PDB file of C-alpha atoms in Angstrom:
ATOM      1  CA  UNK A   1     -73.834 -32.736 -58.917  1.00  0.00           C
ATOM      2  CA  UNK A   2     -76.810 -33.390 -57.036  1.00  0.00           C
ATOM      3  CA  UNK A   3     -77.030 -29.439 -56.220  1.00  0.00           C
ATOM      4  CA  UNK A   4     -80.576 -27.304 -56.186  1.00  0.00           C
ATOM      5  CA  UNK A   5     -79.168 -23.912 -55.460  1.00  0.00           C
ATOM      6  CA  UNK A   6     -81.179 -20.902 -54.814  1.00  0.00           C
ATOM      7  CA  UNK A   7     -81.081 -17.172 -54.341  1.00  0.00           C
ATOM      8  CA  UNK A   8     -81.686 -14.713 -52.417  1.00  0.00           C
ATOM      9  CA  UNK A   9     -81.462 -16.505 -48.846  1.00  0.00           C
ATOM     10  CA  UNK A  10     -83.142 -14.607 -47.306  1.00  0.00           C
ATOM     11  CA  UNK A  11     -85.658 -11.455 -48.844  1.00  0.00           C
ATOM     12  CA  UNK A  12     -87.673  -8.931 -46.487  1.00  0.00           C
ATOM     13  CA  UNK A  13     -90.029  -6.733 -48.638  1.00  0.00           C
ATOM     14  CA  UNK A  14     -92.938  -4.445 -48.417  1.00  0.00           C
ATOM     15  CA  UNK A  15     -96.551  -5.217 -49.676  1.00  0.00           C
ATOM     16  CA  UNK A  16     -96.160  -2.721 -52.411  1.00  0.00           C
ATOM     17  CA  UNK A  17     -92.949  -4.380 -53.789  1.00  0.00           C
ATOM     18  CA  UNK A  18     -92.152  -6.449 -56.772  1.00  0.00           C
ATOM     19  CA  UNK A  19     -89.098  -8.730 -56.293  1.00  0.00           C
ATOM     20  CA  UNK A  20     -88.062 -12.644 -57.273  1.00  0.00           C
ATOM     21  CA  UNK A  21     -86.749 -15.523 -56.277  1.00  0.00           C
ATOM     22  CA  UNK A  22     -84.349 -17.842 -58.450  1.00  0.00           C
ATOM     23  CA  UNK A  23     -83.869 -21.597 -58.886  1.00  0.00           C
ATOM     24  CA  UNK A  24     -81.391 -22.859 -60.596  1.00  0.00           C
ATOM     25  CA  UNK A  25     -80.398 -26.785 -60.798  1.00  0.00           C
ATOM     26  CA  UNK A  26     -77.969 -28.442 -63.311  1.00  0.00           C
ATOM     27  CA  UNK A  27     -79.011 -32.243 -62.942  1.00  0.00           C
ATOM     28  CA  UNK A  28     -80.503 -32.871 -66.585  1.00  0.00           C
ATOM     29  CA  UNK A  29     -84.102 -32.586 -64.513  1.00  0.00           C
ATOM     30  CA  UNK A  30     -87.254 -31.517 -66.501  1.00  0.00           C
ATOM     31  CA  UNK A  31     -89.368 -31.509 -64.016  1.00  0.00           C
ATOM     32  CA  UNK A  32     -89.163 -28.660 -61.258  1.00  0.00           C
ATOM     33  CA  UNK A  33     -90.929 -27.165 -58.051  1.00  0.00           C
ATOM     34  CA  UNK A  34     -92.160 -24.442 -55.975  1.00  0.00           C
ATOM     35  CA  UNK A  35     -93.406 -25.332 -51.969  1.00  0.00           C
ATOM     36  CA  UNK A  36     -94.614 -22.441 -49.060  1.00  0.00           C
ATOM     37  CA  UNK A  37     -93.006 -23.987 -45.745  1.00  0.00           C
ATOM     38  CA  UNK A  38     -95.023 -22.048 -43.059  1.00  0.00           C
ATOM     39  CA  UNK A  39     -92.741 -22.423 -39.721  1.00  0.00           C
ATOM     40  CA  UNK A  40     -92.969 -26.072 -38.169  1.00  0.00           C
ATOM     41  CA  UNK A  41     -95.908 -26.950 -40.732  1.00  0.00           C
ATOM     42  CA  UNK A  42     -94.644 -29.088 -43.708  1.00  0.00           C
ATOM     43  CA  UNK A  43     -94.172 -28.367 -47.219  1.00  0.00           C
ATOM     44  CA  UNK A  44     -96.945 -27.126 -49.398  1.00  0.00           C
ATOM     45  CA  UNK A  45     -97.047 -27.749 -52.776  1.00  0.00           C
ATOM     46  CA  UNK A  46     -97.669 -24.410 -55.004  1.00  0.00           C
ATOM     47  CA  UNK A  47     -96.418 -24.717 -59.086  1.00  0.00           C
ATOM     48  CA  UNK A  48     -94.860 -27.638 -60.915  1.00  0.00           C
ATOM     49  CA  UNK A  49     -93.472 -27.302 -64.087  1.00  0.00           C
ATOM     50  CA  UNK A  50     -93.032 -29.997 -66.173  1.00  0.00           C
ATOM     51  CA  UNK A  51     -90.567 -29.755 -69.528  1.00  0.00           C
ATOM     52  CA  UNK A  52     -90.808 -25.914 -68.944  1.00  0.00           C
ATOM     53  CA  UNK A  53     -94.458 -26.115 -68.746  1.00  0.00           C
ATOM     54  CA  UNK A  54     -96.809 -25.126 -65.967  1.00  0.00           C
ATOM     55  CA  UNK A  55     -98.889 -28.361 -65.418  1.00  0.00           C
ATOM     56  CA  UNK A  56    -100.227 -28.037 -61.991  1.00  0.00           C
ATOM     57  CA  UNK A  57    -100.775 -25.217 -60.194  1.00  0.00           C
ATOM     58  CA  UNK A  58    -102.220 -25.356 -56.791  1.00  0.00           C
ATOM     59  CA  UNK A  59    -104.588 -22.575 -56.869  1.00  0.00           C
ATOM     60  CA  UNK A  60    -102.011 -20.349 -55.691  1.00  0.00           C
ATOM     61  CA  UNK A  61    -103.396 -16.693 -55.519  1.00  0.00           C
ATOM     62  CA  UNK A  62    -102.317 -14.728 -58.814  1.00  0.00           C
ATOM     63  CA  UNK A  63     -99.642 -12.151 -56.497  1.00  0.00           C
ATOM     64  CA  UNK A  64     -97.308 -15.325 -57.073  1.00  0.00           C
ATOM     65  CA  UNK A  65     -96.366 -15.599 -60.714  1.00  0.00           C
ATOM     66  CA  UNK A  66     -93.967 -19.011 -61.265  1.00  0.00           C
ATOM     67  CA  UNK A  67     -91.706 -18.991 -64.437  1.00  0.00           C
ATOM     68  CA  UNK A  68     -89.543 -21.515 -65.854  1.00  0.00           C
ATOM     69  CA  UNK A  69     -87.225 -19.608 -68.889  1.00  0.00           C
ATOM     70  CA  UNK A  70     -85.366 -23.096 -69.602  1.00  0.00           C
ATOM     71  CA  UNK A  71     -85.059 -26.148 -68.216  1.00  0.00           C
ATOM     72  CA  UNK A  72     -82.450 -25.209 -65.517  1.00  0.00           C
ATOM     73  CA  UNK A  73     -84.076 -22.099 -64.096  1.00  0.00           C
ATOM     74  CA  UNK A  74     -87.250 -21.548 -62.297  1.00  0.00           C
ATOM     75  CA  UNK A  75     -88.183 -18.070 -60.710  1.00  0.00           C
ATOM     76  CA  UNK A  76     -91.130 -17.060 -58.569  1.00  0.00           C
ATOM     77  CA  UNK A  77     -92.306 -13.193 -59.271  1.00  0.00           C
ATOM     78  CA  UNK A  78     -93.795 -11.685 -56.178  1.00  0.00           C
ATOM     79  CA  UNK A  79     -95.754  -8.891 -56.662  1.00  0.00           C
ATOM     80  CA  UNK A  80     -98.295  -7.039 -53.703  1.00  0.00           C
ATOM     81  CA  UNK A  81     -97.912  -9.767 -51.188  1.00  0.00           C
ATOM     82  CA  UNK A  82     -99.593 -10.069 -47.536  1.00  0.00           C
ATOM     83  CA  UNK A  83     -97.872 -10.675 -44.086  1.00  0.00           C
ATOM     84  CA  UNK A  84     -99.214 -14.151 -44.355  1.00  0.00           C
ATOM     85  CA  UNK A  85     -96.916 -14.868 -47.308  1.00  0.00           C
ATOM     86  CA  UNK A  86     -93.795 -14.714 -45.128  1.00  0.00           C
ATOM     87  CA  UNK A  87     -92.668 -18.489 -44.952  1.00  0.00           C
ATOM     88  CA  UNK A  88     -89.904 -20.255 -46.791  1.00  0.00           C
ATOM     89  CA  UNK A  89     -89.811 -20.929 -50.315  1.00  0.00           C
ATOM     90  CA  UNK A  90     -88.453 -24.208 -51.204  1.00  0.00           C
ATOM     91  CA  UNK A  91     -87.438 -25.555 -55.169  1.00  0.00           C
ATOM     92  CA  UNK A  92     -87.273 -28.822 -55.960  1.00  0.00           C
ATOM     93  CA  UNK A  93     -86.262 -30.799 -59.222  1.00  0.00           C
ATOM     94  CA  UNK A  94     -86.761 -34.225 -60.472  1.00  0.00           C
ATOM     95  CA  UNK A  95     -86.007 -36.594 -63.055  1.00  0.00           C
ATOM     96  CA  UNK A  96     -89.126 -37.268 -65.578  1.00  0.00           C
ATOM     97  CA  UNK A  97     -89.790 -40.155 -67.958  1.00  0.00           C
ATOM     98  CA  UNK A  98     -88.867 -42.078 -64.899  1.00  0.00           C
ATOM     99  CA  UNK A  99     -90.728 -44.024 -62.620  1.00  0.00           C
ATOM    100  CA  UNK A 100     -89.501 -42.519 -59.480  1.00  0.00           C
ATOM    101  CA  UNK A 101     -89.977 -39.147 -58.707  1.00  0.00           C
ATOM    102  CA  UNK A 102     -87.372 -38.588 -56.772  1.00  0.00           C
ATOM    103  CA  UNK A 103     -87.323 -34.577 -55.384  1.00  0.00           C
ATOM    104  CA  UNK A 104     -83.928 -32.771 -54.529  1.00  0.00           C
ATOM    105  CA  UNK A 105     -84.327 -29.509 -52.405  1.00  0.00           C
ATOM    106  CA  UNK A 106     -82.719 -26.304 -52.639  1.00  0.00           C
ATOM    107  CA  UNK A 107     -81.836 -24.492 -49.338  1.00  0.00           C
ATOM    108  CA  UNK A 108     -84.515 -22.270 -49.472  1.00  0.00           C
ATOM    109  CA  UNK A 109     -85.764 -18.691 -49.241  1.00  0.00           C
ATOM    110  CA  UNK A 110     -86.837 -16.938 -46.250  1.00  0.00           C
ATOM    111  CA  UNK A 111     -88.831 -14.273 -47.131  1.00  0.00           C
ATOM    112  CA  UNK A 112     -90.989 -11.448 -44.842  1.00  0.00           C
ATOM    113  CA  UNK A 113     -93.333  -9.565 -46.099  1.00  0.00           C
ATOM    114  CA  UNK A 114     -93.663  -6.519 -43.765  1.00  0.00           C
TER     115      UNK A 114
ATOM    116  CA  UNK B   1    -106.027 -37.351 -53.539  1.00  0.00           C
ATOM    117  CA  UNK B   2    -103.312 -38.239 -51.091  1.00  0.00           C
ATOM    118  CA  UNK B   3    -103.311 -37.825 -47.161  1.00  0.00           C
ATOM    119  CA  UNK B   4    -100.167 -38.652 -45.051  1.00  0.00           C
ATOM    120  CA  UNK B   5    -100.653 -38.941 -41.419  1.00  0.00           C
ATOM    121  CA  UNK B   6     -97.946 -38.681 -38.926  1.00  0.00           C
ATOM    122  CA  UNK B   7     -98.823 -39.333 -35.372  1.00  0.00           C
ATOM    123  CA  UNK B   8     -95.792 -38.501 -33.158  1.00  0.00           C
ATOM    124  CA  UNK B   9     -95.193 -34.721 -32.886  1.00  0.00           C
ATOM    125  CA  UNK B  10     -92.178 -35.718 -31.312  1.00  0.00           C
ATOM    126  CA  UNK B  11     -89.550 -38.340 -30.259  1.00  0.00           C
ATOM    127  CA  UNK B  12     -86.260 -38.789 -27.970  1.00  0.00           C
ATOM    128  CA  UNK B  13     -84.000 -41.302 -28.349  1.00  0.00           C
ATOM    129  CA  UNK B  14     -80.357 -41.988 -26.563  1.00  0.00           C
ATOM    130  CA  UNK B  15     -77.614 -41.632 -28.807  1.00  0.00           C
ATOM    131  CA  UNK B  16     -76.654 -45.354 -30.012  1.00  0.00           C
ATOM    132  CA  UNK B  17     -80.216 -46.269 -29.683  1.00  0.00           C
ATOM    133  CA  UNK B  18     -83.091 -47.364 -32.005  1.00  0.00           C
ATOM    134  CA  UNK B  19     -85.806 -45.492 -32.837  1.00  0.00           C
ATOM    135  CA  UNK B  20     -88.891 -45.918 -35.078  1.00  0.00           C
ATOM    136  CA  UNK B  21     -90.839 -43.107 -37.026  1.00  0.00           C
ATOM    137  CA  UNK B  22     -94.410 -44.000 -37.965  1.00  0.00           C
ATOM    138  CA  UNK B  23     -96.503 -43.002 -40.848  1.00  0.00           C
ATOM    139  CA  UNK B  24     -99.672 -43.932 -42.370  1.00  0.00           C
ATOM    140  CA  UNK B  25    -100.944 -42.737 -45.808  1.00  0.00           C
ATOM    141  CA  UNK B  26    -104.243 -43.268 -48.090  1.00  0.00           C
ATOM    142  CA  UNK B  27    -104.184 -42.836 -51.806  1.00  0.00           C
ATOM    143  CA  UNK B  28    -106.235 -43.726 -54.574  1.00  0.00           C
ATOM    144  CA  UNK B  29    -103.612 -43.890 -57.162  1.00  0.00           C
ATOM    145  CA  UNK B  30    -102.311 -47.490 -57.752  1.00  0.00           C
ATOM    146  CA  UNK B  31     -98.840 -46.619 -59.196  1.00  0.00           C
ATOM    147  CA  UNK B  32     -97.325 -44.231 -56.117  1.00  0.00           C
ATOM    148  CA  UNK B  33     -93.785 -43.888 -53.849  1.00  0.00           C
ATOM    149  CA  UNK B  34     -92.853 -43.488 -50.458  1.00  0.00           C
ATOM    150  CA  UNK B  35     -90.091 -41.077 -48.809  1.00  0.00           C
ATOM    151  CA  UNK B  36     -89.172 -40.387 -45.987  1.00  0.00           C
ATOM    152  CA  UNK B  37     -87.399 -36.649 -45.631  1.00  0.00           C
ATOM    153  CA  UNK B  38     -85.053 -35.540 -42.782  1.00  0.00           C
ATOM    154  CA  UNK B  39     -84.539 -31.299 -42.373  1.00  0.00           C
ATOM    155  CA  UNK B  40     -82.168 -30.364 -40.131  1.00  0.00           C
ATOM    156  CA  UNK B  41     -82.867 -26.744 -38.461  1.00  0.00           C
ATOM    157  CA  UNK B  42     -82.882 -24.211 -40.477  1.00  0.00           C
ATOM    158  CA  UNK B  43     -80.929 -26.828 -43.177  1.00  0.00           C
ATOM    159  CA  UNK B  44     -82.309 -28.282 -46.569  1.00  0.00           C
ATOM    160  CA  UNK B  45     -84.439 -31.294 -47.118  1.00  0.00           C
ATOM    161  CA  UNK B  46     -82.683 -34.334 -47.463  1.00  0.00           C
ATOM    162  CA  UNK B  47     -84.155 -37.103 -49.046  1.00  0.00           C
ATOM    163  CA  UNK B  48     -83.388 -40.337 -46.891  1.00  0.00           C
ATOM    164  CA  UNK B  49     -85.291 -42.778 -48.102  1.00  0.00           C
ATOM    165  CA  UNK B  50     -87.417 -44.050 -51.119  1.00  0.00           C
ATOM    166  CA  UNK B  51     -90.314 -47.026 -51.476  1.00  0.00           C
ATOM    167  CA  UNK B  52     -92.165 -48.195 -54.825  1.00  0.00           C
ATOM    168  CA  UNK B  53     -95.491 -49.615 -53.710  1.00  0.00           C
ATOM    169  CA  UNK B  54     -94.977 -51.779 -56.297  1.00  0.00           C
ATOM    170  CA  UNK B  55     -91.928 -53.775 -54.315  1.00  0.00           C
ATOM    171  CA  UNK B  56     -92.843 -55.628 -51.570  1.00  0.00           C
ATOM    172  CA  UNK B  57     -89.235 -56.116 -50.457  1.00  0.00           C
ATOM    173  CA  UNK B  58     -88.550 -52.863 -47.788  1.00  0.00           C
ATOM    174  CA  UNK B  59     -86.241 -50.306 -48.511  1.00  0.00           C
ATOM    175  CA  UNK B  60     -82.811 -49.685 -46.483  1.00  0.00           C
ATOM    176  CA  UNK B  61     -80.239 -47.362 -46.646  1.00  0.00           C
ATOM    177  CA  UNK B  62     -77.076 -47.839 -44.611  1.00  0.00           C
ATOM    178  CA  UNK B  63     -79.117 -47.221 -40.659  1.00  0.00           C
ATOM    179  CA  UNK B  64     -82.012 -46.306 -41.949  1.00  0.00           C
ATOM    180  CA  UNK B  65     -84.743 -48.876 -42.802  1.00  0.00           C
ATOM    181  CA  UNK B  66     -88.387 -49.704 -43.375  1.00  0.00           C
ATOM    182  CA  UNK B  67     -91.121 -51.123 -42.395  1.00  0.00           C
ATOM    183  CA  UNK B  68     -93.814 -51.016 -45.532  1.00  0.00           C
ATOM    184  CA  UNK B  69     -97.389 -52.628 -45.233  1.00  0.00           C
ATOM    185  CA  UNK B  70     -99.012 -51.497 -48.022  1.00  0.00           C
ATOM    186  CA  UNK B  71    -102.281 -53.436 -46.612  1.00  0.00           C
ATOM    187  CA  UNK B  72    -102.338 -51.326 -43.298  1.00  0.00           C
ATOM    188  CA  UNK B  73    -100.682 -48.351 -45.624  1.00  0.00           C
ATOM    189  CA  UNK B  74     -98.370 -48.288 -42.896  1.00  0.00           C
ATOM    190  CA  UNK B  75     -94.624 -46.907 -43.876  1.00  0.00           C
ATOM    191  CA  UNK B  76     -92.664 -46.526 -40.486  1.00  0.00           C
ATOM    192  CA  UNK B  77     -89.014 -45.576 -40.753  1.00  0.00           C
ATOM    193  CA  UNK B  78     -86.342 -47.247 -38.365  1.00  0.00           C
ATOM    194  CA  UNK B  79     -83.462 -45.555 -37.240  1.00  0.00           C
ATOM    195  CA  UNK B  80     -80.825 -47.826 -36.129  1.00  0.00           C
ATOM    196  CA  UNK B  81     -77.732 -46.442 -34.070  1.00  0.00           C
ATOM    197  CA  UNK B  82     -79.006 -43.090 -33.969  1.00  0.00           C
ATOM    198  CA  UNK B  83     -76.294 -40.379 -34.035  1.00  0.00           C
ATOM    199  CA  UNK B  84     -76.214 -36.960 -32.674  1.00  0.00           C
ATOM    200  CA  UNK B  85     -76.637 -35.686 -36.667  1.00  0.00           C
ATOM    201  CA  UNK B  86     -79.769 -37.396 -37.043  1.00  0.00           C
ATOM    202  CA  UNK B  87     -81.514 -34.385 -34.783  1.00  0.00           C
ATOM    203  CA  UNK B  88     -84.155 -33.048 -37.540  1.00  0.00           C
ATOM    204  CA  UNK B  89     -87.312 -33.257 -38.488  1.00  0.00           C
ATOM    205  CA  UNK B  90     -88.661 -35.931 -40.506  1.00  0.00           C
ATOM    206  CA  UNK B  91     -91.149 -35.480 -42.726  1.00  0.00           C
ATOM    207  CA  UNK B  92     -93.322 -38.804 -44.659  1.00  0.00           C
ATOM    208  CA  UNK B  93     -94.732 -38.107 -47.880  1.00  0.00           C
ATOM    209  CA  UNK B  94     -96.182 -39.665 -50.832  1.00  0.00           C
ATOM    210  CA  UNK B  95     -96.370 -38.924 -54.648  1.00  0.00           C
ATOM    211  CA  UNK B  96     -97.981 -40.364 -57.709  1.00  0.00           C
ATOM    212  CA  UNK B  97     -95.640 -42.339 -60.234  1.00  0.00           C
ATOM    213  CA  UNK B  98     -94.816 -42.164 -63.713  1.00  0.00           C
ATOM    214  CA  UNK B  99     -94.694 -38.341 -64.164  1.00  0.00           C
ATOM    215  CA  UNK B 100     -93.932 -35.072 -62.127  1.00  0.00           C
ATOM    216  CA  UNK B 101     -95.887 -34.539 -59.070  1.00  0.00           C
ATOM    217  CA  UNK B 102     -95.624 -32.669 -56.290  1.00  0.00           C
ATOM    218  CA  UNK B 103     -95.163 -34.380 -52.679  1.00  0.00           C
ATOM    219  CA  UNK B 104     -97.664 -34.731 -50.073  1.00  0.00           C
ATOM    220  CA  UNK B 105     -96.078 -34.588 -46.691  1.00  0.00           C
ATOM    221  CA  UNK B 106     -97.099 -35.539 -43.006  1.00  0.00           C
ATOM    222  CA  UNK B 107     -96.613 -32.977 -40.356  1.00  0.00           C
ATOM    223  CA  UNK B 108     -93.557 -34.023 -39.391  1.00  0.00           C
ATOM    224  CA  UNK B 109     -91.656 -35.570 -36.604  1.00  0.00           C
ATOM    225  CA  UNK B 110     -89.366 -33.783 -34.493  1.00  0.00           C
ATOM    226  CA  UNK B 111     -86.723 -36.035 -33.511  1.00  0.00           C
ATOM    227  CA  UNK B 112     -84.249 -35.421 -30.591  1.00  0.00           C
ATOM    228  CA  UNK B 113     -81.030 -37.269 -29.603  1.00  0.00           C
ATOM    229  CA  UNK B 114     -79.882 -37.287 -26.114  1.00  0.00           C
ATOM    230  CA  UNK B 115     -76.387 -37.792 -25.885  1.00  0.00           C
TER     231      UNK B 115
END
């Protein structure tokens, strides 16, 4: 199962709202992902968390709040965000204590902040 | 730091055909990897392709091949017998080795097939 699976597809919310998206992969990876894909722009990188721990965090502003509660599940609290957040929301996972780090995708979240 | 340069917005190729992606990078890591990326519209990335620096031999994977020159940090992607599913956009990018780290990615290529 080479399967990154995320939820909601798609998410429209207001600035004032709090909501979440969810990550889930089932590989044995310990090492997992959060990326902003702005339309026809390339992946940016935003959190990585490596063996449940935050080690690099690409001074995303504090209205995105990553969280990894076990090794299989990453979620991405959203809380006051601006217009300018709306983009998709990409998870990845990879293998660690490899050489290769090898990222899988999930499908993405489409979110729009109105 | 890592920068990954792609300098074709934009190809066409006929169906059948052969087609080559280019990408140059700069690093200052000395352990790092390669990928090339396809994402179909509004579809998932899809990994396609993997290079250590480390081995000179290139990489290939059933049509797709290619072309490393880790001198010229050059890492072009052939496409041989292109098919009407290998419409996406490509993406290059480049990560450190030997621990988690996120990808750095070109701007992409947006490749079309003509039937």
């Amino acid at each position: 199962d080479t399967e990154v699976t995320q939820t909601p597809k798609h998410l429209v919310m207001g600035m004032t709202n709090k909501k979440s998206l969810k990550c889930e992969q089932h590989m044995g990876h310990r090492a997992m992902y959060w990326y902003k894909q702005k339309a026809k722009k390339p992946p940016e990188l935003m959190f990585v968390y490596s063996y449940e721990k935050l080690s690099i965090n690409e001074s995303v502003p504090s209205r995105f709040s990553p969280e990894c509660p076990n090794s299989s599940l990453l979620n991405l609290h959203l809380h006051a965000l601006q217009p300018e957040d709306s983009a998709l929301y990409l998870c990845a996972s990879s293998q660690e204590g490899t050489s290769v780090n090898e990222q899988y995708f999930g499908p993405g979240t489409r979110l729009t902040v109105t | 730091a890592q920068t990954v340069t792609q300098s074709q917005p934009e190809m066409s190729v006929q169906e059948a055909e052969t087609v080559t992606l280019s990408c140059t990078y700069d690093t200052s890591e000395s352990d790092y990897y390669l990928f090339w990326y396809k994402q179909p519209p509004s579809r998932q990335m899809i990994l396609v392709i993997r290079q250590e620096a480390y081995k000179q031999q290139n990489a290939t994977e059933n049509r797709f091949s290619v072309n490393f020159q880790k001198a010229a940090k050059s890492f072009s992607l052939k496409i041989s017998d292109s098919q009407l599913g290998d419409a996406a956009m490509y993406f290059c990018g480049t990560n450190s080795g030997g621990g988690a780290d996120g990808l750095t990615f070109g701007k992409g290529t947006h490749l079309i097939i003509q039937p």
